[in-house]
Coordinates of N, CA and C in Angstrom, one line a residue:
M10 N 92.0 67.6 103.8 CA 91.0 69.0 103.7 C 90.2 68.8 102.0
K11 N 89.1 69.6 102.1 CA 88.3 69.0 100.9 C 88.7 70.5 100.2
Q12 N 88.6 70.4 98.8 CA 88.6 71.6 98.1 C 87.3 72.1 98.0
I13 N 87.0 73.5 98.3 CA 86.3 74.4 98.2 C 85.8 74.9 96.8
P14 N 85.3 74.6 95.8 CA 85.1 74.9 94.4 C 84.6 76.5 94.3
L15 N 85.0 77.2 93.5 CA 84.5 78.5 93.0 C 83.3 78.3 92.3
S16 N 82.5 79.4 92.4 CA 80.9 79.2 91.6 C 81.4 79.5 90.4
L17 N 81.2 78.6 89.3 CA 81.4 78.6 87.8 C 80.2 78.7 87.0
G18 N 80.5 80.2 86.3 CA 79.3 80.5 85.6 C 78.2 81.3 86.1
P19 N 77.6 81.9 85.1 CA 76.6 82.9 85.9 C 75.5 82.0 86.6
E20 N 74.8 82.7 87.5 CA 73.5 82.1 88.2 C 72.3 82.2 87.2
P21 N 71.4 81.5 87.1 CA 70.4 81.4 86.3 C 69.6 82.6 86.6
T22 N 68.9 83.2 85.4 CA 68.4 84.4 85.1 C 67.0 84.1 85.5
L23 N 66.3 84.6 86.4 CA 64.9 84.7 86.6 C 64.1 85.4 85.9
S24 N 64.0 85.0 84.5 CA 63.3 85.8 83.5 C 62.0 84.7 83.0
F25 N 61.3 85.3 82.0 CA 60.3 84.3 81.4 C 60.9 83.2 80.6
D26 N 61.9 83.6 80.1 CA 62.6 82.4 78.9 C 63.1 81.2 80.0
S27 N 63.7 81.6 81.2 CA 63.5 80.5 82.2 C 62.5 79.8 82.8
F28 N 61.6 80.2 82.6 CA 60.4 79.6 83.5 C 59.4 78.7 82.3
L29 N 59.6 77.7 82.8 CA 58.5 76.4 82.2 C 57.1 77.0 82.5
P30 N 56.4 77.2 81.5 CA 55.0 77.9 81.7 C 54.1 76.6 81.9
G31 N 54.1 75.7 81.7 CA 53.3 74.5 82.1 C 51.7 74.8 81.5
A32 N 50.8 74.9 82.9 CA 49.6 75.3 82.4 C 49.3 76.4 82.9
N33 N 50.2 77.4 82.9 CA 50.3 78.8 83.5 C 50.5 79.8 82.2
A34 N 50.1 79.2 80.9 CA 50.4 80.2 80.0 C 49.4 81.5 79.7
A35 N 48.4 81.3 80.1 CA 47.5 82.4 80.5 C 47.9 83.6 81.3
A36 N 48.3 83.1 82.4 CA 48.7 84.2 83.4 C 50.1 84.8 82.9
L37 N 50.9 84.0 82.5 CA 52.4 84.7 82.0 C 51.8 85.4 80.7
A38 N 50.9 85.4 79.6 CA 50.5 86.2 78.5 C 49.9 87.3 79.2
H39 N 49.1 87.2 80.2 CA 48.6 88.6 80.9 C 49.5 89.5 81.3
L40 N 50.5 89.0 82.2 CA 51.6 89.8 82.6 C 52.5 90.3 81.8
Q41 N 52.7 89.4 80.4 CA 53.6 90.1 79.6 C 52.9 91.4 78.7
G42 N 51.6 91.5 79.1 CA 50.8 92.4 78.1 C 50.6 93.6 79.3
L43 N 51.0 93.5 80.4 CA 50.7 94.7 81.5 C 51.2 95.8 81.2
S44 N 50.4 97.0 81.3 CA 50.8 98.2 81.3 C 50.6 99.0 82.4
A45 N 51.3 100.3 82.6 CA 51.0 101.3 84.0 C 49.4 101.6 83.7
G46 N 49.0 101.7 85.0 CA 47.6 101.8 85.0 C 46.6 100.7 84.7
S47 N 47.1 99.6 84.7 CA 46.2 98.4 84.5 C 45.7 97.8 85.8
P48 N 44.6 97.1 85.8 CA 44.0 96.6 86.9 C 45.1 95.7 87.9
P49 N 45.2 95.7 89.0 CA 46.2 95.1 89.6 C 45.9 93.3 89.7
V50 N 47.1 93.0 89.9 CA 46.9 91.3 89.4 C 47.4 90.7 90.7
F51 N 46.8 89.6 91.1 CA 47.4 88.7 92.1 C 47.5 87.1 91.4
L52 N 48.8 86.8 91.9 CA 49.4 85.3 91.8 C 49.3 84.8 93.0
W53 N 48.7 83.4 92.9 CA 48.6 82.6 94.5 C 49.2 81.2 93.8
G54 N 49.6 80.4 94.8 CA 49.9 79.0 94.5 C 51.0 78.7 95.6
A55 N 51.1 77.4 96.0 CA 51.9 76.8 96.9 C 53.2 76.9 96.9
H56 N 54.1 77.0 98.2 CA 55.5 77.2 98.1 C 56.0 76.5 97.0
G57 N 56.9 77.0 96.2 CA 57.6 76.2 95.1 C 56.9 76.5 93.6
S58 N 55.5 77.0 93.7 CA 55.0 77.2 92.3 C 55.5 78.0 91.3
G59 N 56.4 78.8 91.7 CA 57.2 79.8 90.9 C 56.6 81.4 91.0
K60 N 55.9 81.8 92.1 CA 55.3 83.1 92.0 C 56.6 84.1 92.1
T61 N 57.6 84.0 92.8 CA 58.7 84.7 93.1 C 59.5 84.9 91.6
H62 N 59.6 83.8 91.0 CA 60.2 83.6 89.7 C 59.5 84.6 88.6
V63 N 58.1 84.3 89.0 CA 57.1 85.0 87.7 C 57.6 86.7 88.0
L64 N 57.5 87.0 89.3 CA 57.5 88.7 89.7 C 59.0 89.1 89.4
R65 N 60.0 88.2 89.7 CA 61.1 88.8 89.2 C 61.4 88.7 87.6
A66 N 60.8 88.1 87.0 CA 60.7 87.9 85.5 C 60.1 89.1 85.0
L67 N 58.7 89.6 85.6 CA 58.1 90.6 85.3 C 59.1 91.9 85.3
A68 N 59.8 92.0 86.7 CA 60.4 93.0 87.0 C 61.6 93.1 85.8
Q69 N 62.4 92.2 85.3 CA 63.3 92.3 84.5 C 62.8 92.7 83.2
R70 N 61.6 92.2 82.5 CA 61.0 92.6 81.3 C 60.8 93.9 81.5
W71 N 60.2 94.5 82.6 CA 59.7 95.9 82.8 C 60.9 96.8 82.6
Q72 N 62.0 96.3 83.3 CA 63.0 97.3 83.3 C 63.6 97.2 82.0
Q73 N 63.7 96.4 81.5 CA 64.5 96.0 80.0 C 63.7 97.2 78.8
Q74 N 62.4 97.3 79.2 CA 61.6 98.2 78.4 C 61.4 99.8 79.0
G75 N 62.6 99.9 79.9 CA 62.7 101.3 80.4 C 61.7 101.7 81.5
G76 N 61.4 100.7 82.1 CA 60.4 101.1 83.4 C 61.4 100.7 84.6
Q77 N 60.8 101.5 85.7 CA 61.2 101.2 87.0 C 60.4 100.6 87.7
V78 N 61.1 99.8 88.9 CA 60.0 99.0 89.5 C 60.3 99.2 90.8
G79 N 59.3 99.0 92.0 CA 59.3 98.9 93.2 C 59.2 97.3 93.8
W80 N 60.1 96.9 94.5 CA 59.7 95.4 95.2 C 59.5 95.6 96.5
Y81 N 58.5 94.9 97.0 CA 58.2 94.9 98.4 C 57.8 93.5 99.1
D82 N 58.8 92.9 99.9 CA 58.5 91.5 100.4 C 58.8 91.6 102.1
L83 N 58.6 90.3 102.8 CA 58.8 90.6 103.9 C 60.0 90.9 104.6
N84 N 61.1 90.8 103.6 CA 62.4 91.8 104.1 C 62.9 93.0 103.5
T85 N 61.6 93.6 103.2 CA 61.8 95.1 102.6 C 61.6 95.7 103.7
P86 N 62.6 96.7 104.4 CA 62.4 97.4 105.7 C 61.3 98.6 105.6
L87 N 60.6 98.7 106.6 CA 59.7 99.6 106.6 C 60.6 101.1 106.9
P88 N 59.9 102.3 106.3 CA 58.4 102.5 105.9 C 58.8 102.3 104.3
W89 N 57.4 101.5 103.7 CA 57.3 101.6 102.3 C 56.8 102.9 101.5
G90 N 57.4 103.0 100.2 CA 57.0 104.1 99.8 C 57.3 104.1 98.3
V91 N 56.8 105.2 97.3 CA 56.9 105.0 96.1 C 57.6 106.0 95.5
D92 N 58.7 105.6 94.6 CA 59.7 106.5 93.9 C 58.7 107.2 92.7
A93 N 59.3 108.5 92.4 CA 58.4 109.2 91.6 C 58.6 108.5 90.2
N94 N 59.6 107.8 89.9 CA 59.8 107.2 88.5 C 59.3 105.7 88.4
Q95 N 58.8 105.1 89.3 CA 58.2 103.9 89.3 C 57.2 103.9 88.5
S96 N 56.8 102.7 87.8 CA 55.5 102.5 87.2 C 54.6 101.2 87.6
L97 N 55.8 100.3 88.3 CA 55.3 99.0 88.5 C 55.8 98.6 90.0
L98 N 54.7 97.9 90.8 CA 54.9 97.8 92.2 C 54.8 96.1 92.2
L99 N 55.7 95.7 93.0 CA 55.5 94.1 93.0 C 55.3 93.9 94.5
M100 N 54.5 93.1 95.1 CA 54.5 92.6 96.2 C 54.5 91.4 96.4
D101 N 55.4 90.6 97.0 CA 55.7 89.1 97.3 C 55.5 88.3 98.4
D102 N 54.8 87.5 98.3 CA 54.2 86.6 99.7 C 53.3 87.6 100.6
C103 N 52.3 87.8 100.0 CA 51.5 89.0 101.0 C 50.9 88.3 102.3
D104 N 50.9 86.9 102.2 CA 50.3 86.1 103.2 C 51.2 86.3 104.6
L105 N 52.5 86.6 104.4 CA 53.6 86.8 105.4 C 53.6 88.1 105.9
F106 N 53.0 89.0 105.5 CA 52.9 90.2 106.0 C 52.4 90.5 107.2
D107 N 53.0 90.8 108.2 CA 52.4 91.4 109.6 C 51.6 92.6 109.4
A108 N 51.2 92.9 110.8 CA 50.2 94.0 110.5 C 50.8 95.5 110.0
D109 N 52.0 95.7 110.3 CA 52.6 97.0 109.8 C 52.9 96.9 108.4
R110 N 53.3 95.9 108.0 CA 53.5 95.4 106.4 C 52.0 95.4 105.6
Q111 N 50.9 95.0 106.5 CA 49.7 95.1 105.5 C 49.3 96.5 105.5
H112 N 49.5 97.1 106.6 CA 49.2 98.6 106.4 C 50.0 99.4 105.2
A113 N 51.4 99.0 105.3 CA 52.1 99.7 104.2 C 51.4 99.2 102.9
A114 N 51.3 97.8 102.5 CA 50.9 97.3 101.5 C 49.7 98.2 100.8
F115 N 48.6 98.4 101.9 CA 47.5 99.0 101.4 C 47.6 100.3 101.0
A116 N 48.6 101.3 101.7 CA 48.9 102.5 101.4 C 49.6 102.4 99.9
L117 N 50.3 101.6 99.7 CA 50.9 101.4 98.2 C 49.6 101.2 97.4
F118 N 48.9 100.3 97.5 CA 47.8 100.4 96.5 C 46.8 101.7 96.3
V119 N 46.9 102.5 97.4 CA 46.1 103.8 97.4 C 47.1 104.7 96.5
E120 N 48.3 104.6 96.6 CA 49.1 105.4 96.0 C 49.3 105.2 94.6
A121 N 49.4 103.9 94.3 CA 49.4 103.3 92.9 C 48.2 103.6 92.3
A122 N 47.1 103.7 92.6 CA 45.9 104.1 92.1 C 45.6 105.6 91.8
T123 N 46.1 106.3 92.5 CA 46.3 107.8 92.5 C 47.0 108.3 91.3
L124 N 48.6 107.4 91.2 CA 49.4 107.8 90.5 C 49.3 106.9 88.9
G125 N 48.3 106.1 88.8 CA 48.3 105.1 87.7 C 49.3 104.2 87.4
L126 N 49.7 103.6 88.6 CA 50.9 102.4 88.5 C 50.3 101.2 88.5
A127 N 51.1 100.3 87.9 CA 50.5 99.0 87.8 C 50.9 98.2 89.2
V128 N 50.2 97.1 89.7 CA 50.7 96.5 91.0 C 50.3 94.8 90.7
V129 N 51.4 93.9 90.9 CA 51.3 92.8 90.9 C 51.8 92.4 92.1
A130 N 50.8 91.6 92.9 CA 51.0 90.7 94.3 C 50.9 89.3 94.2
S131 N 51.5 88.7 95.1 CA 51.5 87.3 95.3 C 51.2 86.6 96.6
G132 N 50.4 85.4 96.9 CA 50.6 84.8 98.1 C 50.5 83.3 97.8
A133 N 50.2 82.6 99.0 CA 50.1 81.1 98.9 C 48.7 80.7 98.9
L134 N 47.8 81.5 98.9 CA 46.2 81.5 98.8 C 45.6 82.5 97.7
P135 N 44.5 82.3 97.5 CA 44.0 83.5 96.8 C 43.3 84.8 97.9
P136 N 43.1 85.9 97.3 CA 42.8 87.0 98.2 C 41.8 86.6 99.2
V137 N 40.6 85.9 98.8 CA 39.5 85.5 99.7 C 39.9 84.8 101.1
D138 N 40.9 83.9 100.8 CA 41.3 83.1 102.0 C 42.6 83.5 102.5
L139 N 43.0 84.7 102.5 CA 44.3 85.3 103.2 C 44.0 86.0 104.5
A140 N 44.6 85.6 105.5 CA 44.3 86.3 106.7 C 44.9 87.5 106.7
V141 N 44.6 88.6 106.0 CA 44.8 90.0 105.9 C 43.5 90.7 106.3
R142 N 44.1 92.1 106.7 CA 42.9 93.2 106.7 C 42.1 93.3 105.7
E143 N 40.8 93.6 106.0 CA 39.7 93.5 104.9 C 40.1 94.4 103.8
D144 N 40.4 95.7 104.1 CA 40.7 96.7 103.2 C 42.0 96.1 102.2
L145 N 42.8 95.5 102.6 CA 43.9 95.0 101.8 C 43.5 93.7 101.0
R146 N 42.7 93.0 101.6 CA 42.1 91.8 100.6 C 41.3 92.2 99.5
T147 N 40.8 93.3 99.8 CA 39.7 93.9 98.7 C 40.6 94.2 97.6
R148 N 41.7 95.0 98.1 CA 42.6 95.5 97.0 C 43.3 94.4 96.1
L149 N 43.9 93.5 96.8 CA 44.4 92.4 96.4 C 43.6 91.5 95.2
G150 N 42.4 91.3 95.6 CA 41.4 90.8 94.8 C 40.7 91.5 93.8
W151 N 40.9 92.8 93.7 CA 40.3 93.7 92.6 C 40.4 93.4 91.3
G152 N 41.4 93.1 90.9 CA 41.8 92.9 89.4 C 41.9 91.3 89.3
P153 N 42.4 90.9 88.2 CA 42.5 89.4 87.7 C 43.4 88.7 88.9
V154 N 42.9 87.5 89.2 CA 43.7 86.5 90.0 C 44.0 85.5 89.5
F155 N 45.3 84.9 89.4 CA 45.7 83.7 88.6 C 46.1 82.6 89.6
G156 N 45.8 81.4 89.5 CA 46.6 80.5 90.5 C 47.4 79.8 89.8
L157 N 48.7 79.7 89.9 CA 50.0 79.1 89.3 C 49.8 77.6 89.7
Q158 N 49.9 76.8 88.6 CA 49.7 75.4 88.7 C 51.2 74.9 88.6
P159 N 51.2 73.9 89.7 CA 52.7 72.9 89.5 C 52.8 72.4 88.4
L160 N 54.3 72.0 88.1 CA 54.6 71.6 87.0 C 54.0 70.0 86.7
S161 N 53.9 69.4 85.7 CA 53.9 68.0 85.9 C 55.0 67.1 85.9
E162 N 55.1 66.1 86.0 CA 56.4 65.5 86.2 C 57.6 65.4 85.0
P163 N 56.8 65.5 83.8 CA 57.6 65.4 82.5 C 58.3 67.0 82.5
E164 N 57.2 68.0 83.1 CA 57.8 69.3 82.9 C 59.0 69.6 83.9
M165 N 58.8 68.7 85.2 CA 60.0 68.9 86.3 C 60.9 68.5 85.9
R166 N 60.9 67.2 85.2 CA 62.2 66.7 84.6 C 62.9 67.5 83.8
A167 N 61.9 68.2 82.7 CA 62.8 68.9 81.8 C 63.4 70.4 82.4
A168 N 62.9 70.7 83.4 CA 63.5 72.0 84.1 C 64.5 71.3 84.9
L169 N 64.9 70.4 85.5 CA 65.9 70.0 86.1 C 67.2 69.7 84.9
R170 N 66.7 68.7 84.0 CA 67.5 68.5 83.0 C 68.3 69.9 82.4
R171 N 67.5 70.8 82.1 CA 67.8 71.6 81.5 C 68.7 72.9 82.4
E172 N 68.5 72.7 83.8 CA 69.6 73.4 84.9 C 70.6 72.9 84.8
A173 N 70.8 71.2 84.8 CA 71.7 70.6 84.6 C 72.6 70.7 83.7
D174 N 72.1 71.0 82.6 CA 73.0 71.0 81.2 C 73.6 72.4 81.4
R175 N 72.9 73.5 81.6 CA 73.4 74.8 82.0 C 74.7 74.9 82.7
R176 N 74.5 73.9 83.8 CA 75.7 73.7 84.8 C 77.0 72.7 84.2
G177 N 76.4 72.1 83.2 CA 77.7 70.9 82.5 C 77.6 69.8 83.7
I178 N 76.3 69.4 84.3 CA 76.3 68.1 84.9 C 75.7 67.3 83.9
F179 N 76.4 66.0 84.1 CA 75.2 65.0 83.5 C 74.5 64.1 84.6
L180 N 73.2 64.3 84.3 CA 72.1 64.1 85.3 C 71.4 62.6 84.7
S181 N 71.9 61.5 85.4 CA 71.3 60.3 84.8 C 69.8 60.0 85.3
D182 N 69.4 59.2 84.6 CA 67.8 58.9 84.9 C 67.7 58.5 86.0
E183 N 68.6 57.4 86.6 CA 68.9 57.1 88.1 C 68.6 58.0 89.1
V184 N 69.6 59.1 89.0 CA 69.7 60.5 89.7 C 68.3 61.1 89.8
M185 N 67.8 61.5 88.6 CA 66.6 62.1 88.5 C 65.3 61.3 89.0
D186 N 65.4 60.0 88.9 CA 64.4 59.3 89.5 C 64.5 59.2 91.2
Y187 N 65.6 59.3 91.5 CA 65.9 59.5 93.2 C 65.4 60.7 93.5
L188 N 65.6 61.8 93.0 CA 65.4 63.1 93.3 C 64.0 63.3 93.4
L189 N 63.3 62.7 92.3 CA 61.6 62.9 92.2 C 60.9 62.1 93.1
T190 N 61.4 60.7 93.5 CA 60.7 59.9 94.4 C 61.0 60.0 96.0
R191 N 62.3 60.6 95.9 CA 62.9 60.5 97.6 C 62.4 62.2 98.3
F192 N 62.2 63.0 97.4 CA 62.2 64.5 97.8 C 60.6 65.0 97.5
A193 N 60.3 66.1 98.0 CA 59.0 66.9 97.5 C 59.3 67.4 96.2
R194 N 58.2 67.2 95.4 CA 58.1 67.9 94.1 C 58.0 69.3 93.9
D195 N 58.9 70.1 94.7 CA 58.8 71.4 94.9 C 59.9 72.1 93.9
L196 N 59.9 72.8 92.8 CA 61.2 72.7 91.7 C 61.9 73.6 92.5
K197 N 61.6 74.7 93.4 CA 62.5 75.4 94.2 C 63.3 74.7 94.9
H198 N 63.1 74.0 95.8 CA 63.7 73.0 96.6 C 64.3 72.3 95.8
L199 N 64.1 71.4 94.6 CA 64.7 70.5 93.8 C 66.0 71.4 93.3
M200 N 65.9 72.4 92.9 CA 66.8 73.2 92.1 C 68.0 73.5 93.2
Q201 N 67.4 74.1 94.3 CA 68.2 74.2 95.9 C 69.0 73.0 95.8
L202 N 68.6 71.9 95.7 CA 69.2 70.4 96.0 C 70.3 70.0 95.0
L203 N 70.2 70.4 93.7 CA 70.7 70.2 92.5 C 72.0 71.4 92.6
D204 N 71.9 72.5 93.2 CA 73.0 73.5 93.3 C 74.0 72.8 94.3
R205 N 73.5 72.0 95.4 CA 74.2 71.6 96.5 C 75.0 70.6 96.1
L206 N 74.3 69.7 95.3 CA 74.7 68.3 94.5 C 76.2 68.8 93.7
D207 N 76.0 70.0 92.8 CA 76.8 70.3 91.8 C 78.3 70.6 92.9
V208 N 78.0 71.6 93.7 CA 79.1 72.0 94.6 C 79.9 70.7 95.3
F209 N 79.0 69.8 95.9 CA 79.5 68.5 96.5 C 80.4 67.7 95.5
A210 N 79.9 67.3 94.5 CA 80.5 66.6 93.3 C 81.7 67.3 93.2
M211 N 81.9 68.7 92.8 CA 83.0 69.4 92.5 C 84.1 69.4 93.4
S212 N 83.9 69.3 94.7 CA 84.3 69.5 96.0 C 85.2 68.0 96.1
H213 N 84.5 67.0 95.6 CA 84.9 65.8 95.6 C 85.6 65.2 94.3
K214 N 85.5 65.8 93.2 CA 85.9 66.0 92.0 C 85.4 64.1 91.5
R215 N 84.0 64.1 91.6 CA 83.4 63.2 91.3 C 82.1 63.4 90.4
G216 N 81.5 62.4 89.6 CA 80.4 62.6 88.6 C 79.3 62.6 89.7
V217 N 78.2 63.2 89.3 CA 76.9 63.3 90.2 C 76.4 62.0 89.8
T218 N 76.2 61.1 91.1 CA 75.5 59.7 91.0 C 74.6 59.8 92.3
V219 N 73.8 58.5 92.4 CA 73.0 58.4 93.7 C 73.7 58.0 94.8
P220 N 74.7 57.3 94.7 CA 75.9 57.1 96.0 C 76.4 58.5 96.2
L221 N 76.9 59.5 95.4 CA 77.3 60.7 95.9 C 76.1 61.3 96.4
L222 N 74.8 61.5 95.9 CA 73.8 62.3 96.5 C 73.5 61.7 98.1
K223 N 73.6 60.4 98.2 CA 73.5 59.9 99.6 C 74.6 60.1 100.5
Q224 N 75.7 60.1 99.8 CA 76.8 60.6 100.7 C 76.7 62.1 101.4
M225 N 76.2 62.9 100.3 CA 75.9 64.2 100.8 C 75.0 64.5 101.6
L226 N 73.8 63.7 101.5 CA 72.8 64.0 102.5 C 73.2 63.5 104.0
A227 N 74.0 62.2 104.0 CA 74.6 61.6 105.0 C 75.4 62.4 105.7
D228 N 76.4 63.2 105.2 CA 77.2 64.1 105.6 C 76.6 65.4 106.1
A229 N 75.6 65.8 105.4 CA 74.5 67.0 106.3 C 74.0 66.5 107.5
D230 N 73.5 65.3 107.6 CA 72.9 64.7 108.7 C 74.0 64.9 109.9
E231 N 75.2 64.3 109.5 CA 76.3 64.2 110.6 C 76.5 65.7 110.9
E232 N 76.5 66.6 110.2 CA 77.1 68.0 110.5 C 76.0 68.8 111.2
A233 N 74.4 68.4 111.2 CA 73.5 68.8 111.7 C 73.4 68.4 113.4
K234 N 73.8 67.3 113.6 CA 73.7 66.6 114.9 C 74.4 67.6 116.0
P235 N 74.1 67.6 117.2 CA 74.3 68.4 118.1 C 75.8 67.9 118.7

């Protein structure tokens, strides 16, 4: 019987402190200077570029300063509305919104403009290329638009190393090289893989090595077979 390890330590906080800016310093600086009534901001980038992390970091910062935040994404049940105390509205993955959510998102923009609320939204593409209704596209692209750039390889290594240190994992250069050459360089995916590897290593009471990583992947393939 395999030991099932308990989660050790807090999960990483999605804050500006835990986000490596890379080439995105201008976008982060703009967001950190945002105030109620500022023009809406749109963040776009490929899956894993950090859009959700940045929105969560902004929500945390806003709340620490005493503000209230509304969060809307594909999993937020309809109908959508604005609480009287909210001053910031965040919409994540707008490119995934169906017709009803696009209608709800446009209504949020109208209400935000009336009440003087800040709005920050995200998507996989810039507003001009999103497959959304035209009035919503206009609202999404009304203010500053920032394309989030992926981390360079040294920055990716630094992010993985920092997360491994937080977990108390020794991540050798051999394991790091294997992760970065065998898997998509999507930081979100790599962090999830590191999480699985941490749990797998603890359950087997072994250090993190390339052979252990290969065993974990092989076991997952076996479990996935019908």
